[in-house]
Short mmCIF file of C-alpha atoms in Angstrom, two decimals:
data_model
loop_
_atom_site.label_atom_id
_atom_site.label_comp_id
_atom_site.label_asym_id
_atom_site.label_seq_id
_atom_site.Cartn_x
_atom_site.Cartn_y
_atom_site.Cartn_z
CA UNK A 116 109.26 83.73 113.33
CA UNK A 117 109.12 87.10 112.99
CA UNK A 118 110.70 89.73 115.71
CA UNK A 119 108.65 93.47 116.47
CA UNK A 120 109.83 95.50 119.52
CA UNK A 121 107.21 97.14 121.13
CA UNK A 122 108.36 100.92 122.27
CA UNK A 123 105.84 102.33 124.19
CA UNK A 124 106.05 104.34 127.59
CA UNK A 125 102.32 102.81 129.00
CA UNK A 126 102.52 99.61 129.75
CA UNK A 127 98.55 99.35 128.68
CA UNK A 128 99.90 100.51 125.21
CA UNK A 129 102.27 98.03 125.05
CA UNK A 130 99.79 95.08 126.77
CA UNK A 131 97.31 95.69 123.83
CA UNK A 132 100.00 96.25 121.11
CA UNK A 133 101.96 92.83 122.01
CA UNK A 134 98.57 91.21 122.26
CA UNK A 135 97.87 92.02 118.63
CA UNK A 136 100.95 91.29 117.18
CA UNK A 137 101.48 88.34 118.23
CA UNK A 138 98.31 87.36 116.89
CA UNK A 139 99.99 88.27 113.23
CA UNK A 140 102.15 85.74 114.17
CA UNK A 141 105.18 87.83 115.71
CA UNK A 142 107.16 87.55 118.72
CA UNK A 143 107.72 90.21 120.80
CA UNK A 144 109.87 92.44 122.85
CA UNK A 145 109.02 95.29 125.28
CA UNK A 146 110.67 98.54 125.70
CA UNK A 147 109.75 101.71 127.80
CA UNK A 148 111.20 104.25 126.24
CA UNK A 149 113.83 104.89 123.37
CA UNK A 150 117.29 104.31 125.43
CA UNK A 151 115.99 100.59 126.56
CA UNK A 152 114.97 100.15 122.81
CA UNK A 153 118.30 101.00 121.39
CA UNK A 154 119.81 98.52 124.27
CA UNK A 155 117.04 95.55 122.85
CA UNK A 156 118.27 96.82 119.06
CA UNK A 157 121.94 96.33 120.69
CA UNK A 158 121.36 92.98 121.80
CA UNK A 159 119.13 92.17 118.64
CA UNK A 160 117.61 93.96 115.59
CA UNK A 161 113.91 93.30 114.98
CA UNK A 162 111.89 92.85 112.29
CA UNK A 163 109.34 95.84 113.35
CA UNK A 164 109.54 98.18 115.29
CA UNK A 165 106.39 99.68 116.74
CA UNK A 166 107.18 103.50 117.96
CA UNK A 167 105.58 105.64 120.23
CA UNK A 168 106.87 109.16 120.15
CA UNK A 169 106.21 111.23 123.28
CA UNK A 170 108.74 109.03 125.54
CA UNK A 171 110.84 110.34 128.87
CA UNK A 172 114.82 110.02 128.68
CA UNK A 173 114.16 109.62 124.69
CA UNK A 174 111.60 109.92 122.43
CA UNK A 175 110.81 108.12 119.92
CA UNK A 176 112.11 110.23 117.14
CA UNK A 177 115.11 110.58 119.01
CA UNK A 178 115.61 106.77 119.09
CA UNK A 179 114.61 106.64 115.36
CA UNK A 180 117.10 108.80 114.00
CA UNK A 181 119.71 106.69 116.36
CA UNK A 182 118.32 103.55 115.23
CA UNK A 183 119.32 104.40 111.29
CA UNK A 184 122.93 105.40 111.88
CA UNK A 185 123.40 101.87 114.31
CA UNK A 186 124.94 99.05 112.34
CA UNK A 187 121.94 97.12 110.76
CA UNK A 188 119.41 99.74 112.14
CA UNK A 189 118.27 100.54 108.07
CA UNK A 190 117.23 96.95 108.50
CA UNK A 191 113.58 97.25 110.96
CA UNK A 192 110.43 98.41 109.69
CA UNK A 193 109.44 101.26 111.77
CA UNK A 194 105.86 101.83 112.66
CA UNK A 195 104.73 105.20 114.85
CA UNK A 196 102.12 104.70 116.93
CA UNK A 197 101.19 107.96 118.65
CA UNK A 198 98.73 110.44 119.92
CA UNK A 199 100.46 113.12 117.73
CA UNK A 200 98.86 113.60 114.51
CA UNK A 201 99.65 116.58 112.76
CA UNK A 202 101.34 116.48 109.37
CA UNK A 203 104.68 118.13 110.53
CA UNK A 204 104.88 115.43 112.77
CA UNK A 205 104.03 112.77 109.73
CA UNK A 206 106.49 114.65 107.94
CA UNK A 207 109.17 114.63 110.33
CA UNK A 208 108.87 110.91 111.02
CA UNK A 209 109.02 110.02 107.28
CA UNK A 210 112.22 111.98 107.22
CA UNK A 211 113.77 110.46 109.76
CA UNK A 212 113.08 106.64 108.28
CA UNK A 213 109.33 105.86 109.32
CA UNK A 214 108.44 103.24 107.32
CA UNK A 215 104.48 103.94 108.57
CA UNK A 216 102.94 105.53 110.88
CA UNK A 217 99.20 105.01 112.82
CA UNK A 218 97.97 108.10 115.28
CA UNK A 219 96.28 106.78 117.73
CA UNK A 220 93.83 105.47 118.86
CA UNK A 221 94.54 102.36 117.08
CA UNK A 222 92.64 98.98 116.63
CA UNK A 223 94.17 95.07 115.62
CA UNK A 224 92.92 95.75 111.71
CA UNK A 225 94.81 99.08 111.06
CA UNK A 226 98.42 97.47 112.36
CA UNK A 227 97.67 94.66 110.21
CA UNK A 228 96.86 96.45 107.34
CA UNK A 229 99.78 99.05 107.65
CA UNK A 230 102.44 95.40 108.42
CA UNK A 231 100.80 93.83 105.34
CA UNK A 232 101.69 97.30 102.95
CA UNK A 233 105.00 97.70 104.13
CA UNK A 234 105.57 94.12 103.73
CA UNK A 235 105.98 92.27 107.15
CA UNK A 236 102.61 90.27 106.72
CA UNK B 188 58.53 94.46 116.05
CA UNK B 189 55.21 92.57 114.28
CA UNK B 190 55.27 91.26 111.24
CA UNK B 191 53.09 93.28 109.73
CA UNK B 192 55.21 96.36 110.48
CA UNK B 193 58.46 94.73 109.41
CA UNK B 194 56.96 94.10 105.77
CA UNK B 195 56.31 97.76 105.51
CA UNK B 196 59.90 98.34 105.36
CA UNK B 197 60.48 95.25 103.77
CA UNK B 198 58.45 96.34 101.07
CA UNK B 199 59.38 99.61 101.00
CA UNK B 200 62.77 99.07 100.98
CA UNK B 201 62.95 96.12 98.42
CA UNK B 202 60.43 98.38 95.77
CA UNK B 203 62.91 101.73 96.03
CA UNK B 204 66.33 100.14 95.89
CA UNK B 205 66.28 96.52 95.44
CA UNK B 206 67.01 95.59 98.84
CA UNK B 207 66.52 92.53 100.54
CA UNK B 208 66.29 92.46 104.40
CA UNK B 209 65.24 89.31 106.43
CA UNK B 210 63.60 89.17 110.18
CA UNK B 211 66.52 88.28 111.22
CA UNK B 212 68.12 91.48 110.18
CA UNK B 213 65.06 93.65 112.05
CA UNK B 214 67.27 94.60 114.47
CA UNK B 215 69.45 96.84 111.80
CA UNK B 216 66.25 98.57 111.26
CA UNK B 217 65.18 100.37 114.32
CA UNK B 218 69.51 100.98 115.16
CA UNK B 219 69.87 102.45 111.64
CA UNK B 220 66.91 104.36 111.76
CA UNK B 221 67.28 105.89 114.70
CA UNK B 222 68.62 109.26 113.42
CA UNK B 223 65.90 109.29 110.67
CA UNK B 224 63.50 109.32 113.64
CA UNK B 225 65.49 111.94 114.87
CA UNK B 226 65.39 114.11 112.14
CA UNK B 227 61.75 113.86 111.54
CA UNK B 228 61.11 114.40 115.35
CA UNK B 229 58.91 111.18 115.00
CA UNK B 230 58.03 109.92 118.82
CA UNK B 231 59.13 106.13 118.08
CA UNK B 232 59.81 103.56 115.37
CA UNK B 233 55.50 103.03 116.09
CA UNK B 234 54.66 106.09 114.63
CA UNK B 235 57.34 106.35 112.32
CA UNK B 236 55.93 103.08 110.65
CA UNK B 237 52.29 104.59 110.56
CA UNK B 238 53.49 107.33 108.87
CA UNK B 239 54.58 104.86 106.07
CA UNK B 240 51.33 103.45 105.64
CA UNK B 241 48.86 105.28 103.03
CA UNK B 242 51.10 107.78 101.30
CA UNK B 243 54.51 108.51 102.96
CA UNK B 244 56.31 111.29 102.59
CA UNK B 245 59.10 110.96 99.40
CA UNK B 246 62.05 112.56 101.62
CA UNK B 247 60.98 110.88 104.31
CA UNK B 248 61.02 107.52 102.77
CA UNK B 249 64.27 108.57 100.67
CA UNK B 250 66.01 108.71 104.22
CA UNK B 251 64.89 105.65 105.19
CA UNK B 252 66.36 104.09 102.01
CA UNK B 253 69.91 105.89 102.60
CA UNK B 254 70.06 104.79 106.40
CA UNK B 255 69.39 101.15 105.32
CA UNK B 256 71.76 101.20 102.28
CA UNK B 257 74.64 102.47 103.42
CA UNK B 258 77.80 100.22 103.61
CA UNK B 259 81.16 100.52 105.43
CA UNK B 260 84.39 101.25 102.88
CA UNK B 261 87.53 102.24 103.11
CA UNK B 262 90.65 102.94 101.09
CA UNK B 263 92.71 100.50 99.01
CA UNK B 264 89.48 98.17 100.51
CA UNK B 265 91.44 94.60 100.04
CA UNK B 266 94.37 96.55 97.95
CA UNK B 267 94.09 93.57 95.53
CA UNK B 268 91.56 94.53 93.13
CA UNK B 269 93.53 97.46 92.89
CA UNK B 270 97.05 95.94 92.22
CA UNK B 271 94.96 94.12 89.70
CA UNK B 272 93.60 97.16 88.04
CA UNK B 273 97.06 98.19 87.21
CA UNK B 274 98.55 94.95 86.26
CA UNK B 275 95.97 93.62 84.56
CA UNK B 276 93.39 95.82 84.03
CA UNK B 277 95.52 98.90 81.98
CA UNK B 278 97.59 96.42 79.75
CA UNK B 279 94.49 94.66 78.36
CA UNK B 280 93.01 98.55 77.73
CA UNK B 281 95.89 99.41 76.53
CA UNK B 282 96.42 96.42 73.82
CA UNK B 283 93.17 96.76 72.63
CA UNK B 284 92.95 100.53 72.39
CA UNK B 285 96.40 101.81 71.35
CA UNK B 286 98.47 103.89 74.00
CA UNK B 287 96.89 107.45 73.60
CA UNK B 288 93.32 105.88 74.48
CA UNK B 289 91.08 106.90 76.90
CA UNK B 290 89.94 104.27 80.02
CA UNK B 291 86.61 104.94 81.42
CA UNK B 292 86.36 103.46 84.79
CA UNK B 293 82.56 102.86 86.89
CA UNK B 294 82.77 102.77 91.01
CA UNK B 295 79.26 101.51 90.11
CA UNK B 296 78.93 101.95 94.47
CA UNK B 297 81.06 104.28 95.76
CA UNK B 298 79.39 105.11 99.12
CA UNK B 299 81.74 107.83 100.58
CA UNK B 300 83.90 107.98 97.85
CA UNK B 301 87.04 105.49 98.98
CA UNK B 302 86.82 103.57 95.76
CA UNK B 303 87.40 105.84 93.41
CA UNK B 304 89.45 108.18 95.18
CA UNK B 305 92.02 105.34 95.51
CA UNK B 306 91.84 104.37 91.78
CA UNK B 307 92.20 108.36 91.23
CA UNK B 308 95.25 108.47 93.29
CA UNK B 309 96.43 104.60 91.83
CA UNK B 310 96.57 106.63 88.64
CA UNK B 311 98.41 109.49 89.78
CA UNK B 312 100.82 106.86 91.42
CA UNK B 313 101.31 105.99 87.80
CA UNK B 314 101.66 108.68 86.61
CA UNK B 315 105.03 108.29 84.68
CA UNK B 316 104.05 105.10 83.20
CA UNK B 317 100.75 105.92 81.61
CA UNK B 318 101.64 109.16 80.49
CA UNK B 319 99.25 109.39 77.21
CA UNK B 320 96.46 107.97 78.70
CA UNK B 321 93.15 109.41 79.69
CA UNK B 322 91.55 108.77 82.81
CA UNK B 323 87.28 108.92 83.36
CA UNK B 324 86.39 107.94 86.28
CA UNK B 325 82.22 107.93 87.35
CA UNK B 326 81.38 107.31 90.59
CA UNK B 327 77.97 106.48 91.33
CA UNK B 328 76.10 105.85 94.46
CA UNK B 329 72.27 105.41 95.53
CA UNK B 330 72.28 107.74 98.15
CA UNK B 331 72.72 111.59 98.32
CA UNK B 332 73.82 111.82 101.35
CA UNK B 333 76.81 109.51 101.09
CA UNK B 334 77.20 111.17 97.49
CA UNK B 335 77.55 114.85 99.28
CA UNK B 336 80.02 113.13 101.43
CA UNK B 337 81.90 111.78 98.79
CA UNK B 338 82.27 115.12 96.95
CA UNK B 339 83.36 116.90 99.91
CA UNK B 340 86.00 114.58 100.56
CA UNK B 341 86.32 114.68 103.86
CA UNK B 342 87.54 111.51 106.02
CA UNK B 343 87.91 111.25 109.66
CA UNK B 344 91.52 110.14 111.24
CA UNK B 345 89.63 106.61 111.75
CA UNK B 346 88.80 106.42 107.94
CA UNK B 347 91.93 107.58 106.23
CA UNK B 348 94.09 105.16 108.59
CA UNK B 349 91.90 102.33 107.34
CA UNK B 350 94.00 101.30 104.04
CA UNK B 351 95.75 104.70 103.29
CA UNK B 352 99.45 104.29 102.82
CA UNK B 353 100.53 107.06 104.99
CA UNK B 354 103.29 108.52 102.05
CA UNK B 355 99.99 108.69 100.06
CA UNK B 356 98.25 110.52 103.06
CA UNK B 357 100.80 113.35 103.21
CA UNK B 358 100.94 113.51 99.32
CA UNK B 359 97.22 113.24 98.37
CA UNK B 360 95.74 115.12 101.52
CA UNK B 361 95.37 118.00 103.44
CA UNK B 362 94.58 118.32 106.99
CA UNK B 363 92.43 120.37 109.61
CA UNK B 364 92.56 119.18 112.62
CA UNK B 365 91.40 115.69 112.96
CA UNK B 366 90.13 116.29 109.11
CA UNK B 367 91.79 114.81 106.27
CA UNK B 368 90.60 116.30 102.71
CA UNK B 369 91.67 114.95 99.60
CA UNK B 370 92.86 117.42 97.41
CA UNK B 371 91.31 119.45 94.84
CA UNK B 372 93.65 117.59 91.52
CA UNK B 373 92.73 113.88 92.92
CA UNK B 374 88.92 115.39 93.48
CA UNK B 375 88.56 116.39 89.47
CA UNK B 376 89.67 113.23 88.27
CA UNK B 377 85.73 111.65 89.52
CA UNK B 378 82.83 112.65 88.39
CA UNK B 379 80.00 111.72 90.96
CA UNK B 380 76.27 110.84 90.28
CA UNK B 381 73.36 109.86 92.10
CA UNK B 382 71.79 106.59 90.72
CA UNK B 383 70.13 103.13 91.27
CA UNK B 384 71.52 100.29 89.76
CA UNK B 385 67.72 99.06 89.05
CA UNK B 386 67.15 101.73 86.45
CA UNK B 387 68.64 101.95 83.06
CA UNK B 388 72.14 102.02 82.57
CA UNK B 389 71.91 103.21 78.80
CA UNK B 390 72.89 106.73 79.54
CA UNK B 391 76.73 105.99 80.87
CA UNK B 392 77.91 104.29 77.11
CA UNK B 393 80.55 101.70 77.84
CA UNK B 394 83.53 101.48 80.10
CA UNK B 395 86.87 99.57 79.84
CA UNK B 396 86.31 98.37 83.79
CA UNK B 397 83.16 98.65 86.39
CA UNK B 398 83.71 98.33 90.36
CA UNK B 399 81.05 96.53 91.80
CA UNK B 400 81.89 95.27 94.81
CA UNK B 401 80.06 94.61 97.99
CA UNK B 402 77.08 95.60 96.88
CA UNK B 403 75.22 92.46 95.10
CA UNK B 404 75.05 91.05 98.77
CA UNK B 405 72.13 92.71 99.75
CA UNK B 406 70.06 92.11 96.66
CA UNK B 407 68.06 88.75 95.91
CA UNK B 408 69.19 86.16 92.64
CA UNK B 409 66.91 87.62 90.49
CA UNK B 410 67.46 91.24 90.86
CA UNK B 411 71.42 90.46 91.36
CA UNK B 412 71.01 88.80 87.29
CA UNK B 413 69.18 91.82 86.44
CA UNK B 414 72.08 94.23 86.97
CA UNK B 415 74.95 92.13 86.06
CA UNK B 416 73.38 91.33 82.33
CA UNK B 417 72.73 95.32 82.24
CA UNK B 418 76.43 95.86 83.39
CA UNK B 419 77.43 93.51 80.91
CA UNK B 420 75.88 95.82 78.14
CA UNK B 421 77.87 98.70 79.38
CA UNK B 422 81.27 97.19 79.18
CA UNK B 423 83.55 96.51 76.60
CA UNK B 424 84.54 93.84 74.71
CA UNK B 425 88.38 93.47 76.55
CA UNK B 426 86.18 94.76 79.85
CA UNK B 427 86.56 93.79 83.47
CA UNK B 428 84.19 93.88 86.43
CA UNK B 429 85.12 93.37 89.34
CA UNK B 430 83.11 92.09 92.85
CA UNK B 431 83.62 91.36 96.00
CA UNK B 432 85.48 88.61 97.39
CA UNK B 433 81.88 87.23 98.94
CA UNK B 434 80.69 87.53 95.72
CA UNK B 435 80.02 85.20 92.50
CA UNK B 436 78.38 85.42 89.18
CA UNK B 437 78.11 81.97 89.14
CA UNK B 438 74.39 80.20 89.08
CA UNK B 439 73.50 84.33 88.40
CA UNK B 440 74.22 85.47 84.80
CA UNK B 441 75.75 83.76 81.75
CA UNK B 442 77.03 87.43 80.58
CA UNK B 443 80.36 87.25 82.65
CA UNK B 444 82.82 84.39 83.61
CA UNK B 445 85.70 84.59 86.32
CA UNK B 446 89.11 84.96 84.89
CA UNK B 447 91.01 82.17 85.79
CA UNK B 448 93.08 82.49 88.91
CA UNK B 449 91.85 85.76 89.70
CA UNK B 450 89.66 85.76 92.43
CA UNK B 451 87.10 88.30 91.98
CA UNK B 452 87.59 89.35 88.59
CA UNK B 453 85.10 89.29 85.88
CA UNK B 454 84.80 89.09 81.95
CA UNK B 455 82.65 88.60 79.20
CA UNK B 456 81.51 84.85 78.86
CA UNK B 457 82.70 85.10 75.35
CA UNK B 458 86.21 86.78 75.82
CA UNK B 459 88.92 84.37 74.74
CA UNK B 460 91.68 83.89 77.92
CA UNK B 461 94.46 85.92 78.31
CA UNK B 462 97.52 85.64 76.40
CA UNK B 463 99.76 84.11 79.06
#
């Protein structure tokens, strides 16, 4: 089975997020911002990784850009999954080793579609 | 709503663009026609349906037709058919027309232009690799609303993230706001028209591959025969058509067969199989 950590400050974000990907046949972990995410990455690397950005202690392009210098952290697929949607934003994230990225709000059908083209489904 | 007022848009509906609707479907009529009553400032689907008795007005009823025939799309809708297209699709064009050829492509129902937007920006994609090669893409729809859509290019934040690779986002649009526009280079690659696949297709001469998909649903067996043997006129020999995945030619037309182990892809009865 597959692994995604969840990153994700609201806990309703990450309720409805786990929810649907488990349904694409995941298993999942929760973290609440990016310095318990690079602990779960510690402990184990995922398969996904989906990645709010607007976090407290740090964000999530903050833990990104950690996450690719970590040993095995080129390894996740990295999915965004904010409210911020401008294109310097996009292009920052891309930058930094976004593999996608969905601005919310977000439904079950657009995180299965953007898994299935960056090959995790 | 009585029967007698259903058929009038039954009738209507089925005389101006081919489409079928059922009793069971009466419910899409008075939610999709809401705005059209709207517009008109017509009190209530009631009066709205007298108005269509005797002789109705022709922009009124041409409304009516683009509320009820207007289908959801997105970008790289089922990304197969478009994988396909470039494995499949391009090699057989290319063997039978010599590298420097040119590929006309139909979106024979583009709606709001996803379709061929994508196959503009799958050639773009490819660029490198079909350098020498000609792209003509038509893009035709039934309704002029969608059409103007279409041209402008204009997606919400909801649409683009529906099947939009977002490298291909930053690359192939700009944005304002929570507007995404395609830009002007992928724009010029389709040419849009207005037209109903129940008139003659005679004018468009013949193209190496037709998009069809998703729209034979909502026509009946006869009328779905009638547009697949005029399709099959209008592509080539080494042609390909392809549907939707709900979709069959099967029990239909004898013009096209399915190519074997390609689900929803089309081509002429008489075309030998493909070199393996």
């Amino acid at each position: 089975m597959k692994s995604c950590l969840v990153v994700d400050d609201s806990r309703v974000v990450r309720k409805v997020a786990r929810r649907i990907i488990e349904d694409l046949g995941f298993s999942c972990e929760e973290a609440e911002d990016g310095v318990f995410a690079v602990a779960a990455c510690q402990k184990a690397m995922p398969d996904a990784i989906l990645l709010d950005w607007n976090m407290p202690n740090m964000s999530g392009i903050e833990f990104l850009e950690k996450l690719r210098t970590m040993p095995g952290g080129e390894q996740p697929k990295v999915v965004f999954c904010t409210t911020e949607n401008d294109m310097s934003f996009i292009q920052r994230a891309i930058m930094a080793g976004a593999n996608e990225y969905i601005m919310k709000p977000f439904d079950g059908e657009i995180v299965a579609t953007k898994f299935s083209q960056i090959g995790l489904i | 709503m009585k029967t007698v007022d259903f058929d009038v848009y039954k009738n209507m509906l089925y005389e101006k663009s081919g489409l079928v609707i059922t009793t069971d479907k009466s419910y899409l009529l008075e939610s999709r026609l809401a705005p059209v009553i709207k517009k008109w400032n017509i009190p209530d689907m009631v009066a709205l349906t007298d108005k269509l008795r005797g002789i109705p007005d022709k922009q009124l009823v041409e409304d009516i037709v683009d509320a009820m025939t207007t289908n959801e799309t997105m970008f790289f809708r089922d990304q197969k058919p478009f994988d396909k297209f470039r494995d499949l699709v391009v090699p057989a064009v290319l063997k039978a027309k010599g590298p420097n050829c040119t590929i006309r492509i139909w979106s024979a129902a583009c709606s709001s232009g996803q379709e061929p937007y994508t196959l503009a920006i799958t050639m773009k994609e490819n660029a490198a690799k079909w350098a020498g090669i000609k792209f003509e893409i038509l893009a035709t729809d039934l309704s002029k609303e969608i059409l103007d859509q279409a041209k402008a290019g204009k997606y919400s934040q909801f649409e683009v993230q529906r099947g939009m690779p977002i490298m291909m986002l930053v690359k192939y649009f700009t944005q304002t706001g929570d507007t995404w526009t395609i830009k002007d280079d992928i724009k010029q690659m389709v040419k849009f028209q207005n037209f109903n696949l129940l008139d003659p297709m005679d004018q468009f001469g013949t193209f190496d591959c037709i998009f069809c998909r998703n729209v034979l649903i909502y026509f009946d067996q006869p009328t779905k025969g009638k547009i697949l043997d005029k399709m099959s006129k209008r592509l080539a020999k080494h042609g390909t058509l392809f549907l939707g995945g709900a979709e069959t030619v099967l029990g239909i037309t004898n013009s096209f067969k399915p190519l074997e182990g390609e689900r929803g892809v089309y081509v002429h009865s008489d075309a030998p199989p493909p070199a393996k």
